[in-house]
Short mmCIF file of C-alpha atoms in Angstrom, two decimals:
data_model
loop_
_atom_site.label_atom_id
_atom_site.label_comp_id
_atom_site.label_asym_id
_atom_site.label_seq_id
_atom_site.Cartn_x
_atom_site.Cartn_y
_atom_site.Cartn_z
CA UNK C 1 -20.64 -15.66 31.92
CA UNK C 2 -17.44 -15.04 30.13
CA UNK C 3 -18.03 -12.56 27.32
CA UNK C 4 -16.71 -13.24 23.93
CA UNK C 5 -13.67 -10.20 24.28
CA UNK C 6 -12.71 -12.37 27.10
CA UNK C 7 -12.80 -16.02 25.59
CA UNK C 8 -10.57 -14.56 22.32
CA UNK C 9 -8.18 -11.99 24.48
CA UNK C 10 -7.98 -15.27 27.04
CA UNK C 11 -8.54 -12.92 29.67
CA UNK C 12 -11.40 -13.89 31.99
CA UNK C 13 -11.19 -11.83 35.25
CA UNK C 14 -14.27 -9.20 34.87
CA UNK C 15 -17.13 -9.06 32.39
CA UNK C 16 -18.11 -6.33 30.49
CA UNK C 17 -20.69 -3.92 32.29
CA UNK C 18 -24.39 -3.95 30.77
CA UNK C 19 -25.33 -0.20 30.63
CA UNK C 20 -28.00 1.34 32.74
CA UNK C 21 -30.62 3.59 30.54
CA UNK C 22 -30.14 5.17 27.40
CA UNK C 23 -29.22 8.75 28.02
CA UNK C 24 -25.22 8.12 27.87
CA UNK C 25 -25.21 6.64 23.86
CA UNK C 26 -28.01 9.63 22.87
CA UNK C 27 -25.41 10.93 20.73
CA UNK C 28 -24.37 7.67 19.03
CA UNK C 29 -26.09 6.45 15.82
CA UNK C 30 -27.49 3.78 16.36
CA UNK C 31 -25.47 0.60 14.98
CA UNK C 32 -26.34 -0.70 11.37
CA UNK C 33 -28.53 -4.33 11.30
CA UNK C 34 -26.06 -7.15 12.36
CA UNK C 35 -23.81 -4.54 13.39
CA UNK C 36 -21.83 -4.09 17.00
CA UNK C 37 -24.05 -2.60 19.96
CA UNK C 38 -23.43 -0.65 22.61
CA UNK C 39 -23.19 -2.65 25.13
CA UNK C 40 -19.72 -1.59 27.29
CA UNK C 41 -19.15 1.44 29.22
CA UNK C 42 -17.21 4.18 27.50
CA UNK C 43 -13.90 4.23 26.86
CA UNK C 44 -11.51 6.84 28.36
CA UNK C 45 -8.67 6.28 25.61
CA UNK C 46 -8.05 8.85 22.84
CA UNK C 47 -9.36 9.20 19.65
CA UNK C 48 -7.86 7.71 16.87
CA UNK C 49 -8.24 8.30 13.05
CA UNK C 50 -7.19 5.94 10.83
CA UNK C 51 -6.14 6.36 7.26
CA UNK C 52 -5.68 3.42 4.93
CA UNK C 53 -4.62 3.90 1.29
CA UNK C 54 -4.81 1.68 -1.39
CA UNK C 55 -1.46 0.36 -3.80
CA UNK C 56 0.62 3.98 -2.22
CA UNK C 57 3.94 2.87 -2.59
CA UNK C 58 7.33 4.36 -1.84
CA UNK C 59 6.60 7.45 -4.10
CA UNK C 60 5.57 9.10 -1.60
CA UNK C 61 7.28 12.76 -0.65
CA UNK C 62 8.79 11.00 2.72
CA UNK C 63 9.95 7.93 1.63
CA UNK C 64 12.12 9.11 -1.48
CA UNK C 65 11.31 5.91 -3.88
CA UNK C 66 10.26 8.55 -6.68
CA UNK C 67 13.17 10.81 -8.42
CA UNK C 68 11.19 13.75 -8.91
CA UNK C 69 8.58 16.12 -6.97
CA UNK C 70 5.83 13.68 -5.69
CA UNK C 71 3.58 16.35 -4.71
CA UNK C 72 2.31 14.71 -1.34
CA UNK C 73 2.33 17.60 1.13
CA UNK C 74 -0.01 16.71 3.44
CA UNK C 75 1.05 12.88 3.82
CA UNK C 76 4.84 14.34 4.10
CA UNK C 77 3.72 17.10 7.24
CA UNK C 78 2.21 14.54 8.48
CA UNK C 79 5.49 12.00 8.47
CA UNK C 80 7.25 15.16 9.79
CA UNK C 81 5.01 15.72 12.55
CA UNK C 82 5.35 12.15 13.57
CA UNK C 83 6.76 8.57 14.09
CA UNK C 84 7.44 7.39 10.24
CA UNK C 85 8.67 3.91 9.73
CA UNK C 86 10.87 4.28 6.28
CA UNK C 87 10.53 0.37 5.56
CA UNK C 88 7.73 -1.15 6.56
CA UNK C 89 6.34 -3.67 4.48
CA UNK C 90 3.04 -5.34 3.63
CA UNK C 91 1.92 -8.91 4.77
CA UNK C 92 1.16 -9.51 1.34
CA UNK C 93 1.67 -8.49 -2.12
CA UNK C 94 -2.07 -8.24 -2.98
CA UNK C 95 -4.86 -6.06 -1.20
CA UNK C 96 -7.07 -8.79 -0.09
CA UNK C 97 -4.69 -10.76 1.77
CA UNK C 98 -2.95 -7.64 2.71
CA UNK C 99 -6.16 -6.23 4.12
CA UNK C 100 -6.73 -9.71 5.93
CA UNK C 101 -3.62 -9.32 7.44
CA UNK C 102 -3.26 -6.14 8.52
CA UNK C 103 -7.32 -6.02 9.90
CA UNK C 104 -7.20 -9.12 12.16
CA UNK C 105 -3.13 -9.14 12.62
CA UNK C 106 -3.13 -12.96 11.11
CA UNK C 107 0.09 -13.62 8.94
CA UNK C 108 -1.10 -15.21 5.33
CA UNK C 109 0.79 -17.83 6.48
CA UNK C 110 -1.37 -18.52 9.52
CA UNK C 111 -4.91 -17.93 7.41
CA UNK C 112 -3.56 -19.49 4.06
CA UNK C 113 -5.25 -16.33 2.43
CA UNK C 114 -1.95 -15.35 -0.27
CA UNK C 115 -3.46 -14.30 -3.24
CA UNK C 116 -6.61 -13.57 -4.91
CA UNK C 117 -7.48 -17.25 -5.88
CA UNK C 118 -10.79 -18.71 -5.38
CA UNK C 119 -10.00 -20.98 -2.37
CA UNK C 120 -8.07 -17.70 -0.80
CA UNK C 121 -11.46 -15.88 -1.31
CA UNK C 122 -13.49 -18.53 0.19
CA UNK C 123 -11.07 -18.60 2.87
CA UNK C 124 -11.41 -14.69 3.27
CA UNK C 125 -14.86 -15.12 3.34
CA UNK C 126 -14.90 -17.77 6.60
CA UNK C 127 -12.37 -15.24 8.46
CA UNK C 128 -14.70 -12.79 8.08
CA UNK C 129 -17.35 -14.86 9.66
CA UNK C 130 -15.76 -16.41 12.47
CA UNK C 131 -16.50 -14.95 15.33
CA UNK C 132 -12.82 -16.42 17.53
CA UNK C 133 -11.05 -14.12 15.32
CA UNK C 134 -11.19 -10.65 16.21
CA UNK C 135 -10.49 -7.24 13.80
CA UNK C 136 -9.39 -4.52 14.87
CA UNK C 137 -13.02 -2.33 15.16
CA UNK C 138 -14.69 -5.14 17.10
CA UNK C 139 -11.67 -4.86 19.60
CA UNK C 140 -12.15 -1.22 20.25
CA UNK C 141 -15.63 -1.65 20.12
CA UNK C 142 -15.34 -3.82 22.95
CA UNK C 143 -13.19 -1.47 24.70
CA UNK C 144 -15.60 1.18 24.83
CA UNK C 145 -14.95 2.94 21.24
CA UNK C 146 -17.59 4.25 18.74
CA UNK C 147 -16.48 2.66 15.60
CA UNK C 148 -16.72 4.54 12.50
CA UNK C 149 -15.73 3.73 9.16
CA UNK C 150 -16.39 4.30 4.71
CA UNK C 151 -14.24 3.62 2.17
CA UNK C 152 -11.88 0.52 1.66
CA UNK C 153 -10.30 -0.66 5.06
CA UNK C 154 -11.25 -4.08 4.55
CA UNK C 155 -11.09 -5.84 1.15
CA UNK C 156 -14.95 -5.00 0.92
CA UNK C 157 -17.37 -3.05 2.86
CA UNK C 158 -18.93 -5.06 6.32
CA UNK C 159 -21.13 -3.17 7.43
CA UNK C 160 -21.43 -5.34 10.90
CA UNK C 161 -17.72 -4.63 11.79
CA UNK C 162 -19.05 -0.91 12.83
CA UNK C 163 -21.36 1.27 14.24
CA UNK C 164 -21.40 3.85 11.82
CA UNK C 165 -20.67 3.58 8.38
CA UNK C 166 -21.43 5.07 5.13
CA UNK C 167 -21.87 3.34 1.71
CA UNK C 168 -18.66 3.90 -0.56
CA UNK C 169 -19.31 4.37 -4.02
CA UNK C 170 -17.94 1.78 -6.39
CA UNK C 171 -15.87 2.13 -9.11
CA UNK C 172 -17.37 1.27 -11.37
CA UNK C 173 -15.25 2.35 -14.51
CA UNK C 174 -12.41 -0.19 -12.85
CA UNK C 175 -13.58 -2.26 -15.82
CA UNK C 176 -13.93 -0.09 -18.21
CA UNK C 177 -11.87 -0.82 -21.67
CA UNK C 178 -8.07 -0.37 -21.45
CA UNK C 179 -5.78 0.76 -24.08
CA UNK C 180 -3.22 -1.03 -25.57
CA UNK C 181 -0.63 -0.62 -22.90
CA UNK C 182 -3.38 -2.36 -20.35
CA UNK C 183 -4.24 0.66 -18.43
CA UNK C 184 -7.26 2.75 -18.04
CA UNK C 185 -6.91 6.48 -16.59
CA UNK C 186 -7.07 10.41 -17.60
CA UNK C 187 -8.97 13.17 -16.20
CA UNK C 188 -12.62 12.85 -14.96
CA UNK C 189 -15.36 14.57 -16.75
CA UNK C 190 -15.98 18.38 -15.27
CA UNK C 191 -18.30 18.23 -12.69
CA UNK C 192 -17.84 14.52 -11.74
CA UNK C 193 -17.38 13.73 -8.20
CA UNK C 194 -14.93 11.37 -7.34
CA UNK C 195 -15.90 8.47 -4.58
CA UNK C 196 -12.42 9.69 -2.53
CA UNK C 197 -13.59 13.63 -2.61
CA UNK C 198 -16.94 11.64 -1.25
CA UNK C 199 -15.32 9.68 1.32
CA UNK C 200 -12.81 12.86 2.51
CA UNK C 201 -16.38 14.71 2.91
CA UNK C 202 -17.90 12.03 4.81
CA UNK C 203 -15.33 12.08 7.14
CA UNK C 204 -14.73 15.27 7.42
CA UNK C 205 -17.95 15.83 8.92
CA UNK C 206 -17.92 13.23 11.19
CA UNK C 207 -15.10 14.83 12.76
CA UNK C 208 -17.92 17.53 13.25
CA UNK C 209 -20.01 15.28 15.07
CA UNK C 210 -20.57 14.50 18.50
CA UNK C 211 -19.91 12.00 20.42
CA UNK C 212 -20.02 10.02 24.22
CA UNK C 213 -17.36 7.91 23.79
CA UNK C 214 -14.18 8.02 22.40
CA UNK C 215 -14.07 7.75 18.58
CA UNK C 216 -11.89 5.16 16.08
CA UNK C 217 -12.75 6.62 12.34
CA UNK C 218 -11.25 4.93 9.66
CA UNK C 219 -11.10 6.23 6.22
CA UNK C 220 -10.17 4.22 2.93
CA UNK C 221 -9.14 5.51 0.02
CA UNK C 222 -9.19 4.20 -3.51
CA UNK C 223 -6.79 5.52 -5.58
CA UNK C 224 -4.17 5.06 -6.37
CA UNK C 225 -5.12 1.94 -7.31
CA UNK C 226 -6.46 1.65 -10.89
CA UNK C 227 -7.83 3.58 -13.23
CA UNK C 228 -6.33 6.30 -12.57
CA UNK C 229 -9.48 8.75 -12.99
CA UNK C 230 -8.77 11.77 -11.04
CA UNK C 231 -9.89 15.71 -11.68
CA UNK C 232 -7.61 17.69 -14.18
CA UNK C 233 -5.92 19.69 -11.46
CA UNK C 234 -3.78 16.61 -10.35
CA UNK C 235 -2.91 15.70 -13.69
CA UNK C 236 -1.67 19.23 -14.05
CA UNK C 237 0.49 18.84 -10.83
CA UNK C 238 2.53 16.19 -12.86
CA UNK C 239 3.70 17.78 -16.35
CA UNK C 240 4.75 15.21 -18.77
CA UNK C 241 7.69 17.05 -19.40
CA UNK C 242 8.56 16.84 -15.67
CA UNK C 243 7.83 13.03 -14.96
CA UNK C 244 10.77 11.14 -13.78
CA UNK C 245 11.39 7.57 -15.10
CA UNK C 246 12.63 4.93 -12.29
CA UNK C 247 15.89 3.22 -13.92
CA UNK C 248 14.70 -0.48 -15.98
CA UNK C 249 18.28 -1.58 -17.13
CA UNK C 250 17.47 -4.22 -19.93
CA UNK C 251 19.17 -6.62 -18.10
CA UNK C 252 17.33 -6.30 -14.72
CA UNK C 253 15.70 -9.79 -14.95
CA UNK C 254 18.80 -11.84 -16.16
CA UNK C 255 19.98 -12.78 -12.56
CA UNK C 256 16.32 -13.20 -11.30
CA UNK C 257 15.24 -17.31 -11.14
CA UNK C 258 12.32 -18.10 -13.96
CA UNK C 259 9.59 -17.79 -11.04
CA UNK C 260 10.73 -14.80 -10.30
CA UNK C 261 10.29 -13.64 -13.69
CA UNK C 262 6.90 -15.08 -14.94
CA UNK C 263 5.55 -13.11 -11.82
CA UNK C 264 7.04 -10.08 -13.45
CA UNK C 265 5.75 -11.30 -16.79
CA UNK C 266 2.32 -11.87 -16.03
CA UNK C 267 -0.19 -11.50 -18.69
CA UNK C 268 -1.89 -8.67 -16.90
CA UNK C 269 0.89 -7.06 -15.41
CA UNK C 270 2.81 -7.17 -19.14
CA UNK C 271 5.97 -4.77 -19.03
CA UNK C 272 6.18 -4.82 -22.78
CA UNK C 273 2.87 -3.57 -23.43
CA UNK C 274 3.44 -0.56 -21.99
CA UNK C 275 7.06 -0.30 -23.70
CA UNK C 276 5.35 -0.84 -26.65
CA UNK C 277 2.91 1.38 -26.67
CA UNK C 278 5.37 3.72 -25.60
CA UNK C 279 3.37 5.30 -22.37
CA UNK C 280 5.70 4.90 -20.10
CA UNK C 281 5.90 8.39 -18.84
CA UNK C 282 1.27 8.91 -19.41
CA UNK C 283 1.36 5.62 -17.45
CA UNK C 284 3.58 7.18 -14.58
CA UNK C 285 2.20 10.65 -15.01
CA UNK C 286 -1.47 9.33 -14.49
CA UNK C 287 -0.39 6.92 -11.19
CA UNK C 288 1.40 10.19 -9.42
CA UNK C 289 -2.12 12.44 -10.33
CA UNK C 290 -4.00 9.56 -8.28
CA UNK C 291 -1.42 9.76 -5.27
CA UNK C 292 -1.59 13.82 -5.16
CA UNK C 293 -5.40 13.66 -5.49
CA UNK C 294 -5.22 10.82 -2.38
CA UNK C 295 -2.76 13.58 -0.82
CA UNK C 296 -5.02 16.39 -1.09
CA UNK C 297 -8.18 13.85 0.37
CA UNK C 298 -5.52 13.02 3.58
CA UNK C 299 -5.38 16.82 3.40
CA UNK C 300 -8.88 17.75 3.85
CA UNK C 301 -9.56 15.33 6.51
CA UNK C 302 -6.55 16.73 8.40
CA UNK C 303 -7.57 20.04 8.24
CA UNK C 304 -10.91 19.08 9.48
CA UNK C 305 -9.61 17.33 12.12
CA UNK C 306 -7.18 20.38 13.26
CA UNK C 307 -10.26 22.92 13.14
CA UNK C 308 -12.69 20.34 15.38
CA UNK C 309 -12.76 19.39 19.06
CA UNK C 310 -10.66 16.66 18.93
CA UNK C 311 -7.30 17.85 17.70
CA UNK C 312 -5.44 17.72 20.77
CA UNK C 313 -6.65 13.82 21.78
CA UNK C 314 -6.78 11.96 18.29
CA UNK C 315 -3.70 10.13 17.15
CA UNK C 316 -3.81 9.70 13.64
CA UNK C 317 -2.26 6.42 12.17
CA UNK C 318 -1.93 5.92 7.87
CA UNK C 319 -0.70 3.04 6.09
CA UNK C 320 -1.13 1.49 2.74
CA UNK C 321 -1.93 -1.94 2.02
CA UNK C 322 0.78 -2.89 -0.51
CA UNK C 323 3.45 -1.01 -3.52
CA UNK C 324 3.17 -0.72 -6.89
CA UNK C 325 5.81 -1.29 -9.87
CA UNK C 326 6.49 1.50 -12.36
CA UNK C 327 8.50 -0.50 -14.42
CA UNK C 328 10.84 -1.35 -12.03
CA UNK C 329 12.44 -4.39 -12.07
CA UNK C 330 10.50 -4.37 -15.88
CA UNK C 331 7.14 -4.67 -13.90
CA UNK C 332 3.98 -2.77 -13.36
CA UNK C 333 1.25 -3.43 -10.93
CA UNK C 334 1.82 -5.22 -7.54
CA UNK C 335 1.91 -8.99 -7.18
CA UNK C 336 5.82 -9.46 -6.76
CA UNK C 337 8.66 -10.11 -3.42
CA UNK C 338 10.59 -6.81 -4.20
CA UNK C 339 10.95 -3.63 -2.88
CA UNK C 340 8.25 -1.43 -5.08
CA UNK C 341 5.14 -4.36 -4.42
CA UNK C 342 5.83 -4.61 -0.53
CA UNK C 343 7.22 -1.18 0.76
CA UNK C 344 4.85 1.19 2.12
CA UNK C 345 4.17 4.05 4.18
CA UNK C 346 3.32 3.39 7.89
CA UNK C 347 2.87 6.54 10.00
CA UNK C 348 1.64 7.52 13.57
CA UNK C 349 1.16 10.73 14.72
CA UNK C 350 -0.60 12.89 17.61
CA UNK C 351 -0.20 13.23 21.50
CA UNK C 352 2.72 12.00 22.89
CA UNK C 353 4.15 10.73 19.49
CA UNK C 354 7.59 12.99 18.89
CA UNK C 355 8.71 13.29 15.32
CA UNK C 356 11.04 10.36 14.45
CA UNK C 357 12.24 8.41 11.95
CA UNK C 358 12.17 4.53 12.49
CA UNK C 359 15.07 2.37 10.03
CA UNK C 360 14.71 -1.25 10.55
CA UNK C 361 11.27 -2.97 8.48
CA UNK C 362 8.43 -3.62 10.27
CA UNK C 363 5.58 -5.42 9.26
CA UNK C 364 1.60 -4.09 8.79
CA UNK C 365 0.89 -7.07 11.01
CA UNK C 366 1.59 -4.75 13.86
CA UNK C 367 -0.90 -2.20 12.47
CA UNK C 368 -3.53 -3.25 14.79
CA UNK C 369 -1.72 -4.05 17.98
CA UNK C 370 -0.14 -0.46 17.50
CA UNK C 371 -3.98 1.17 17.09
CA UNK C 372 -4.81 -1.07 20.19
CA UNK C 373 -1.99 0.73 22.20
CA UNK C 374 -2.72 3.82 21.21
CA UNK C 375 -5.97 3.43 22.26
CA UNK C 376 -4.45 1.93 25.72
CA UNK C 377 -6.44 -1.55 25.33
CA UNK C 378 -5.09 -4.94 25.92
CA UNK C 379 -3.85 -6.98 22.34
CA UNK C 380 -5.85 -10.27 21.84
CA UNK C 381 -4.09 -13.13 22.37
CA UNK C 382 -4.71 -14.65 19.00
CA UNK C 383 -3.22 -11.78 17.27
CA UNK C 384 0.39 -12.18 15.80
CA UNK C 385 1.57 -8.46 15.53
CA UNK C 386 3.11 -6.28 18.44
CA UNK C 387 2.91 -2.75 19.30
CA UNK C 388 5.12 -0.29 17.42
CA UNK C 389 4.70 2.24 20.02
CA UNK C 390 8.22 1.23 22.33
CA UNK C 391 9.94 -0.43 19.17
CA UNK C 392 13.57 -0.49 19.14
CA UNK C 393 16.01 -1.82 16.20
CA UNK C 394 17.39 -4.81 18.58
CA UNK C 395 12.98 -5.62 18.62
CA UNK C 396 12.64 -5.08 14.77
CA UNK C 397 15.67 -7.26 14.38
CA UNK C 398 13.70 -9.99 16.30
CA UNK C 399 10.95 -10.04 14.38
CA UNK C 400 11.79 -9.77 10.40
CA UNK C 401 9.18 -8.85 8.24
CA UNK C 402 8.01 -11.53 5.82
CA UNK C 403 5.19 -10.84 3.08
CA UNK C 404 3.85 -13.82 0.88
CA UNK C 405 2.85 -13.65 -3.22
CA UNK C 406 0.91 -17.43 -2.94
CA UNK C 407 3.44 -20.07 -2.28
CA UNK C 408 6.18 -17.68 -2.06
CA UNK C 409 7.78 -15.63 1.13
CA UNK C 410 10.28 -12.17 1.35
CA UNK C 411 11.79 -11.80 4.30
CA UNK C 412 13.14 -8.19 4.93
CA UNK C 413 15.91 -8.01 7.86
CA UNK C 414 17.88 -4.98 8.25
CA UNK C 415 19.06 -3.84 5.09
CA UNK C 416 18.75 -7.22 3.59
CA UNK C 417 15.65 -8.90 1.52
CA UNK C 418 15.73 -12.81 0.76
CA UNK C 419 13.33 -14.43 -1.45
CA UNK C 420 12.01 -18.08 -1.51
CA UNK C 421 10.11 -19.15 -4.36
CA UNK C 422 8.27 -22.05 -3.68
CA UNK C 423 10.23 -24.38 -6.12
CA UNK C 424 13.25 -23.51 -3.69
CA UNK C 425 15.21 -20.72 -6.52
CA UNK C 426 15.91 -17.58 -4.54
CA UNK C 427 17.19 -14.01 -4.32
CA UNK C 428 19.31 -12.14 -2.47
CA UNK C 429 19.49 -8.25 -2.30
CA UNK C 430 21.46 -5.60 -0.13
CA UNK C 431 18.74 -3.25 -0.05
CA UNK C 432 20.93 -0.90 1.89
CA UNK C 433 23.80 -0.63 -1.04
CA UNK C 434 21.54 -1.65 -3.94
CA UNK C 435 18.42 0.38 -3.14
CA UNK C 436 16.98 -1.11 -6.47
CA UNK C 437 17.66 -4.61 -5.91
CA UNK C 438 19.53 -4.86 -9.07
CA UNK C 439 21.96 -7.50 -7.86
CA UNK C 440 20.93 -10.65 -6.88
CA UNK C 441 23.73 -12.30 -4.51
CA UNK C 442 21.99 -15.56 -3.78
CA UNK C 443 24.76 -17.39 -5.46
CA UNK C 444 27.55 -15.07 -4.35
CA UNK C 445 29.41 -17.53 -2.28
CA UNK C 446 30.82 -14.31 -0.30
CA UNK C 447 27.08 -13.85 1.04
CA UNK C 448 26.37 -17.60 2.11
CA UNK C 449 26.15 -17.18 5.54
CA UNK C 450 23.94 -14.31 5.45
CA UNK C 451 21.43 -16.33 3.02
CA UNK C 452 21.30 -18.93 5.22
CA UNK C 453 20.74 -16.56 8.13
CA UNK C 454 18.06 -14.99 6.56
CA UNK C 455 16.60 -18.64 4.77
CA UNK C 456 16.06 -19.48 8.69
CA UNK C 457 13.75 -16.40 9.01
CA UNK C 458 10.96 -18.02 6.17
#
């Protein structure tokens, strides 16, 4: 009979082998209700531990998108120690049909899941529970991996996607009262234990743990997605006197089409409250103590994993889901085509990976294919992504990176991004010479041929 890895991969040569007696999964816990069994042989990959991070954008120590000290050391070794793509971008502008895309290596524009609407969510939910469409834990679970996850990886916690999980703390305060510049955050009360510090703890000793099979752990973390609710001590990393303001020329939006800026001008996303409540700098003081805190929760789970068995076979992969606006482009939040919202940091590291730097954008479609090959399985043959692991710029150049805001696509080639709106008004930056896409050249008759180029990309 032709096993369900086999019908979605399209393989169909050899079934999986039932396993005689229980001695060789004493060690595993046993799988949650509804959850994936035990029923291959043992992998003889690596390891691999996987960090995802929510709304990190380019502010991060390696990537250089924040002027001043960004206070990420342990994400930064980390980049050092390993591949680090400088411009890869999300799928999507939004964590759930980021996480969609990035879990089961489905473009948005393949599931129709773009935003956060009611129909997306629905849609979501039917990915979720069709069984043709594989994520990545149930692919190494079929290849002989113990799957092991908390925290946010997908958009919620599904418990039946692994064998071992552990509950992640809401939280709750997300909807707690904002001020009048529409944010909530400042230090946690004394004593408090954040659900990250829970999740780094979690993990930590599961790298303790023992285990029959090779291991894929993946670890979410909250923050720095909003509030921003973290101890005192990272607040304290980030003076106010030291906080660096990205530049917001008053102008930035005059060359931008009117789609382009009601998504900047969104109700909740509202520039001008923050300008007129004149936070500017608590607002950007209180994101960059929620990336140091995430920093210092990467940190602890490196360390643990340095100090346990596995630290010379585990490749460690960490990516975010999408970017966040500091008042760039007069924006805050996510939910836009430009550089802050979509570019994020995509890193691989361990055995075999040498320390490079990778250029050209790539997409976190190829998230999962790259985990796959790392863990030397085969890629199902419904997924859309490719492996990372032999990329080269003439294969990045093949294969732009798009991400879709609902009805609308960004296409990053090279140094170039193109927008489409979906009323058919567009932009046209040279990331390259205008880092902060200040410039729109869509109507620059000097830069037809490239728009049109990059128009045939959508």
């Amino acid at each position: 009979m032709i096993t369900r890895r086999q019908f979605v991969r399209g393989a169909g040569a050899t079934g999986a082998l039932a396993l005689g007696g229980s001695s060789l999964l004493a060690a595993c816990t046993p799988p949650p209700p509804g959850g994936p069994t035990f029923d291959v042989p043992p992998g003889d990959g690596p390891n691999v531990l996987m960090i995802s991070v929510e709304g990190l954008n380019d502010y991060v120590g390696f990537l250089g998108g924040y002027p001043g000290d960004a206070h990420t050391p342990n994400i930064d070794a980390l980049a050092a120690g390993g591949r680090a793509f400088l411009h890869a971008q999300s799928a999507a502008a939004l964590s759930l049909p980021s996480r969609a895309a990035t879990m089961w290596s489905l473009s948005p524009a393949t599931t129709n899941i773009t935003s956060t609407s009611v129909d997306d969510i629905n849609r979501y939910h039917a990915l979720v529970e069709d069984a043709s469409k594989l994520t990545l834990p149930q692919v190494l679970a079929d290849d002989g991996y113990h799957t092991v996850n908390t925290g946010i990886v997908f958009e919620s916690a599904i418990p039946s996607m692994w064998h071992t999980t552990h509950p992640y703390p809401e939280l709750y305060h997300v909807h707690q009262p904002v001020g009048p510049d529409r944010f909530a955050y400042g230090p946690m009360a004394p004593g408090e234990t954040h659900p990250d510090q829970d999740t780094a703890d979690w993990i930590s000793g599961r790298l303790t743990a023992t285990y029959d099979r090779p291991f894929f752990i993946a670890a979410g973390f909250f923050q720095p997605h909003v509030p921003w609710v973290v101890p005192q001590w990272a607040f304290d990393l980030h003076p106010l006197d030291d906080v660096a303001l990205p530049p917001m020329p008053a102008d930035d939006l005059d060359d931008v089409p009117a789609t382009g800026v009601e998504l900047a001008e969104a109700p909740l996303f509202n520039y001008a409250a923050v300008v007129s409540a004149g936070t500017q700098l608590q607002v950007l003081q209180a994101y960059l103590a929620a990336m140091s805190h995430t920093d210092a929760m990467v940190g602890q789970i490196l360390n643990a994993l340095a100090s346990s068995p596995f630290a010379d076979d585990t490749h460690v992969v960490l990516w975010s889901d999408h970017g966040f606006h500091l008042g760039e482009k007069q924006h805050y939040r996510k939910s836009t085509l430009w550089e802050p919202s979509t570019r994020v940091p995509f890193v691989l590291s361990g055995p075999g990976i040498a320390p490079s730097q990778f250029e050209r954008p790539v997409s976190l479609l190829d998230v999962a294919p790259t985990v796959v090959d790392l863990a030397g399985g085969v890629r199902p043959a419904g997924w859309q992504g490719e492996s990372l692991l032999s990329i080269t710029a003439a294969g990045a150049d093949a294969r732009p990176a798009r991400t879709h805001q609902g009805g609308h696509v960004s296409v990053r080639w090279r140094t170039w991004r193109y927008i489409r709106y979906a009323n058919g008004t567009d932009e046209l930056y040279d990331v390259g010479t205008d880092p902060h896409e200040f410039t729109n050249l869509a109507d620059d008759p000097s830069y037809a041929a490239v728009k049109a180029q990059l128009a045939a990309m959508i």
